[in-house]
Each structure stands twice: as structure tokens, then as C-alpha cells.
mmCIF file of C-alpha atoms and ligand atoms in Angstrom:
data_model
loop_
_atom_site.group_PDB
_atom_site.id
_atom_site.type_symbol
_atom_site.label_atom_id
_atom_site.label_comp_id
_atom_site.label_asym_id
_atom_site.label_seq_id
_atom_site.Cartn_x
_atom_site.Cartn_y
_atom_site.Cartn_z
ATOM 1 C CA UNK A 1 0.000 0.000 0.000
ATOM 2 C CA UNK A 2 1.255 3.652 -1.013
ATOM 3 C CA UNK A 3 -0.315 6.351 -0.009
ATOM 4 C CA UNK A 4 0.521 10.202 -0.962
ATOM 5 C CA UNK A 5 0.584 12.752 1.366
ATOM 6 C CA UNK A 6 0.922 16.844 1.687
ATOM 7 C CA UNK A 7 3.703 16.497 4.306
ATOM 8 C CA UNK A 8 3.424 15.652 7.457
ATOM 9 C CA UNK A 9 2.579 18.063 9.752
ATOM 10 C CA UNK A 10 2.997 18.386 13.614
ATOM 11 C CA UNK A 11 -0.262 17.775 15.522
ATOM 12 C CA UNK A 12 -1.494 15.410 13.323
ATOM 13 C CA UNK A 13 -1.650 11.372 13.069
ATOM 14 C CA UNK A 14 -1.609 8.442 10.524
ATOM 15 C CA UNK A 15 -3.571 5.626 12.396
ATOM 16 C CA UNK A 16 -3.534 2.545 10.637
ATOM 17 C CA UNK A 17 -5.555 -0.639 11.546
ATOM 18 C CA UNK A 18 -4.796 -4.385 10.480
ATOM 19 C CA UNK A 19 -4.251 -7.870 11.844
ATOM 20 C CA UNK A 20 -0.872 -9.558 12.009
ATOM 21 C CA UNK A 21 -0.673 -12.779 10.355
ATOM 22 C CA UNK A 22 1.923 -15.575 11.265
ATOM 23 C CA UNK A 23 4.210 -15.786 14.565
ATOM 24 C CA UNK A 24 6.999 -15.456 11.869
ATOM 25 C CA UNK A 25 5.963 -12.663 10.614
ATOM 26 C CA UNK A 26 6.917 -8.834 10.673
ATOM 27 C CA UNK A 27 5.559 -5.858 8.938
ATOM 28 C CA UNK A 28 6.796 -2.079 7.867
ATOM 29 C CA UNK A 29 5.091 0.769 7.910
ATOM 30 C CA UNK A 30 7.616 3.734 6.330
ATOM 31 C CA UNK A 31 7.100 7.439 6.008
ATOM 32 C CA UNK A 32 8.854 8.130 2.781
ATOM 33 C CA UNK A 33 10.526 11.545 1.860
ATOM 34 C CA UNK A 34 11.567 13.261 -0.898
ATOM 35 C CA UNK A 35 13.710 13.188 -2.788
ATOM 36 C CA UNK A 36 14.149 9.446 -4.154
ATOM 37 C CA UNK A 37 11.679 7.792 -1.431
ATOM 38 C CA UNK A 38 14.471 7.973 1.540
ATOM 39 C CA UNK A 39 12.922 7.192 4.927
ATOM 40 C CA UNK A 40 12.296 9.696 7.450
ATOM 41 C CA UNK A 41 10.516 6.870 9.712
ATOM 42 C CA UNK A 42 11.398 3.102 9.253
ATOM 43 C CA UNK A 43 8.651 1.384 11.952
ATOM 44 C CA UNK A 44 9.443 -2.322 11.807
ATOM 45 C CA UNK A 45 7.568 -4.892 14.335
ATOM 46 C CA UNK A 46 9.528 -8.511 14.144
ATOM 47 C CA UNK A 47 7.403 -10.937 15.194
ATOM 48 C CA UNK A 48 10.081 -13.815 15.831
ATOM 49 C CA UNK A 49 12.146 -11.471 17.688
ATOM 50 C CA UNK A 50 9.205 -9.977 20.024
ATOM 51 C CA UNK A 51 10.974 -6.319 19.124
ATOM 52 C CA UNK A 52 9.959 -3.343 17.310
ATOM 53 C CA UNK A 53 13.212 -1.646 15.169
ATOM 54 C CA UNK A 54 13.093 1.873 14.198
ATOM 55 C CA UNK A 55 14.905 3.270 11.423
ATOM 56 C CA UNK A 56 15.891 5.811 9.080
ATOM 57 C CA UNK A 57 17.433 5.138 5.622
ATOM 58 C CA UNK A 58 18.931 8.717 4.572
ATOM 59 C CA UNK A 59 21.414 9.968 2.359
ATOM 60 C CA UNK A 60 20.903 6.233 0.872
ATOM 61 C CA UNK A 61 21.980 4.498 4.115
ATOM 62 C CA UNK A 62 20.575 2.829 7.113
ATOM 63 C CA UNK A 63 21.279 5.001 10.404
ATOM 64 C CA UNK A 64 21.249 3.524 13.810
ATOM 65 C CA UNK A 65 18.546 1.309 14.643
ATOM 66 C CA UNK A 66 16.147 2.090 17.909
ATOM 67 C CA UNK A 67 14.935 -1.069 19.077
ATOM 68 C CA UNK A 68 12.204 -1.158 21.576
ATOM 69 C CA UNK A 69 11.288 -4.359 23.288
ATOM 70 C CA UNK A 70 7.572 -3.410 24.554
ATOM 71 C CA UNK A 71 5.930 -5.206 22.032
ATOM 72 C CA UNK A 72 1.924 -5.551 22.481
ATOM 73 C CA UNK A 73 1.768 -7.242 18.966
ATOM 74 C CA UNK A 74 0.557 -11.072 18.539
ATOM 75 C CA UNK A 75 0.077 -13.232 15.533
ATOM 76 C CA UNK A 76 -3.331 -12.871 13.923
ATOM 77 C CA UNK A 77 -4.484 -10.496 16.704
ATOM 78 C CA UNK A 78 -6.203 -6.675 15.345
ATOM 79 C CA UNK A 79 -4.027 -3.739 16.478
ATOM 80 C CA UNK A 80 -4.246 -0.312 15.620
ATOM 81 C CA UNK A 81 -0.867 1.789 15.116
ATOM 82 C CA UNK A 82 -1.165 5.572 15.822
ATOM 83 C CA UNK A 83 1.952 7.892 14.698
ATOM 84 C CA UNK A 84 1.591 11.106 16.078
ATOM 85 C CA UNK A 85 4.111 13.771 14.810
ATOM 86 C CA UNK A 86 5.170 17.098 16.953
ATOM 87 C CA UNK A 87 8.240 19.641 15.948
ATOM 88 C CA UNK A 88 10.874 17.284 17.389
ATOM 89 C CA UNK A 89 9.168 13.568 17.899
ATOM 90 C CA UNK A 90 7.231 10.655 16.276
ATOM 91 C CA UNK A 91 5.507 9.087 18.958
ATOM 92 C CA UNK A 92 4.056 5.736 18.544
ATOM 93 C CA UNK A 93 0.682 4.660 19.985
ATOM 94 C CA UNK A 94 -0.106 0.895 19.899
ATOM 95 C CA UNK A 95 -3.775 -0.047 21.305
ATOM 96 C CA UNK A 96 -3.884 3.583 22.203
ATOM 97 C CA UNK A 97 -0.685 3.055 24.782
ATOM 98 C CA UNK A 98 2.406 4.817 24.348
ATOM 99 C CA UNK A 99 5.247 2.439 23.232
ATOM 100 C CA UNK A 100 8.160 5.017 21.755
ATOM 101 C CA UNK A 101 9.240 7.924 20.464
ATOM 102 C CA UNK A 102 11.633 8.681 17.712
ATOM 103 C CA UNK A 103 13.407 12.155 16.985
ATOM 104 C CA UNK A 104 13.197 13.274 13.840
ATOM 105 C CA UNK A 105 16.188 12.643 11.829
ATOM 106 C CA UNK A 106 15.014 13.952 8.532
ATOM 107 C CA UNK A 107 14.003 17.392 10.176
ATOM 108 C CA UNK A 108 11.948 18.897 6.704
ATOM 109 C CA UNK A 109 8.330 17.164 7.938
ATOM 110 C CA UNK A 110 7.241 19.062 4.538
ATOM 111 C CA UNK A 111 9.337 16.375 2.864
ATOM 112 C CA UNK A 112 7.610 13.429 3.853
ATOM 113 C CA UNK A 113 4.709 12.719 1.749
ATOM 114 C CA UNK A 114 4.180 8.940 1.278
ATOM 115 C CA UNK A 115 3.260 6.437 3.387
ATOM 116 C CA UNK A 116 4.248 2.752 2.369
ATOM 117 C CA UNK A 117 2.714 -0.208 4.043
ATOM 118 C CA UNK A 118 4.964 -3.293 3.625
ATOM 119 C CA UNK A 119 4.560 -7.028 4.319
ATOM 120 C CA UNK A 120 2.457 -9.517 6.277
ATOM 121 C CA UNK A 121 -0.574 -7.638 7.390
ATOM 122 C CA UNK A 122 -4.310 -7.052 6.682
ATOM 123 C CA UNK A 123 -4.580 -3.528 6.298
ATOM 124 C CA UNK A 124 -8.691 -2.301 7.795
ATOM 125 C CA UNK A 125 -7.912 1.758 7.362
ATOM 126 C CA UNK A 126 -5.581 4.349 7.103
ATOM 127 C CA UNK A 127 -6.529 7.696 8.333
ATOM 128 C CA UNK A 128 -5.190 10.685 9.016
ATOM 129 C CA UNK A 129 -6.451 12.917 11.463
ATOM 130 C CA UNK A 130 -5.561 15.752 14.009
ATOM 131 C CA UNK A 131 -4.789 15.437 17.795
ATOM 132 C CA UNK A 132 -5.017 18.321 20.469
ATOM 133 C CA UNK A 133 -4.524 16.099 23.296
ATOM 134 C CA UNK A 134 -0.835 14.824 23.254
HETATM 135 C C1 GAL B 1 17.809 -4.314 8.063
HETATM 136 C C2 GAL B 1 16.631 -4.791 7.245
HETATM 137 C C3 GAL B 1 15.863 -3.609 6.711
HETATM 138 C C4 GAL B 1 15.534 -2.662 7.846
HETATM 139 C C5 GAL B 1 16.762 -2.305 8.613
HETATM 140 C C6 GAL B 1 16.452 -1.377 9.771
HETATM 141 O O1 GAL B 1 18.460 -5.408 8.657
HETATM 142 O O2 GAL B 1 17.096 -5.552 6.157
HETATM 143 O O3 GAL B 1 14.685 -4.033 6.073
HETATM 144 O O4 GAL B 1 14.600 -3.270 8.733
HETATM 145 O O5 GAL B 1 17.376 -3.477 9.110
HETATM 146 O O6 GAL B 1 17.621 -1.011 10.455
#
């Protein structure tokens, strides 16, 4: 799944909904930038591995990963992934609880306009949508 956007801009969200499929499994969810779809946001849950890595591929290499080991994800289970973006963080709701932040490495949010789903999931919706609250 691709999906175009204006830029991301702070105080609003991409929520996405799916199910996971196999224990094996993982799945990527990427907020591409311009130019030459780099990625400002690599958001990778591993399944075998029980840990979420977090990414950035700029200036055509990987950076350093973040790996987070709260991981609320289980094969074939519905979860809902919420990326909230301010001036200086992602911050990444799963089930509606916190599980990370990331700092923006790629620091033009104006850049970013696609989102790319990858891999073994059953994408419900993708929305976008503004938050006051956080
Ligand atoms: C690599 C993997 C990429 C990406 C990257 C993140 O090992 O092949 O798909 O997940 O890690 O650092």
C-alpha cells in the first residue's frame, strides 16, 4: 500500500488498523521523503524477535537502529498503530498506549509525503487525522 501525502505536519496522526498474520511474521510501515523515497521513519515490528526496530534510511543508508522491546503485537491479533508527529518527535501509539518515540532525523516534515505499508498484514484503514490532546 502507497499512499501520498501533503507532508506531514505536527499535531497530526496516521492511524492505521490491520491484523498480524503468522508468529513469523513482521511488517513495515515507512514514512517516505523526498527526494528518491528515503525514509524519514522506518517502523518495523519482528514478530520472531518480540521487538519493534526503528529506522531511518537517509542519504541512501541505514542510520542507527532504535529497538524497543515493549511489544503488544501477537500473531493474527487486530491492532491499531497511531503515529503522532510534533516539531521534534514521532511518537508511537499501539492499542492507544504509548510504546516510543523517535526524533526526527530527517528534520523537513514538509518532505515526507508517502506512506508505504509493507509485508504480512491485513490492512482495515488508514486515516489521518488531528490530535489536540498529546
Ligand atoms: C535491516 C533490514 C531492513 C531494515 C533495517 C532497519 O536489517 O534488512 O529491512 O529493517 O534493518 O535497520
Amino acid at each position: 500500500l502507497a499512499l501520498h501525502l501533503e507532508g506531514i505536519c505536527p499535531g497530526w496522526s496516521i492511524v492505521v488498523k490491520g491484523e498480524t498474520s503468522s508468529s513469523s511474521g513482521m511488517f513495515e510501515i515507512n514514512l517516505l521523503c523526498d527526494p528518491g523515497d528515503q525514509i524519514a521513519l522506518h517502523f518495523n515490528p519482528r514478530l520472531s524477535s518480540s521487538r519493534i526496530v526503528c529506522n531511518s534510511f537517509l542519504n541512501s543508508h541505514w542510520g542507527q537502529e532504535e529497538v524497543n522491546s515493549t511489544f503488544p503485537f501477537k500473531a493474527k491479533e487486530p491492532f491499531q498503530v497511531e503515529i503522532y508527529s510534533d516539531q521534534d518527535y514521532f511518537h508511537v501509539f499501539i492499542n492507544e498506549n504509548k510504546v516510543l518515540q523517535y526524533k526526527h532525523r530527517q528534520k523537513n516534515l514538509s518532505s515526507i509525503t508517502k506512506l508505504q505499508i509493507l509485508d504480512d498484514i491485513d490492512i482495515s484503514s488508514v486515516e489521518i487525522t488531528r490530535r489536540a490532546l498529546y
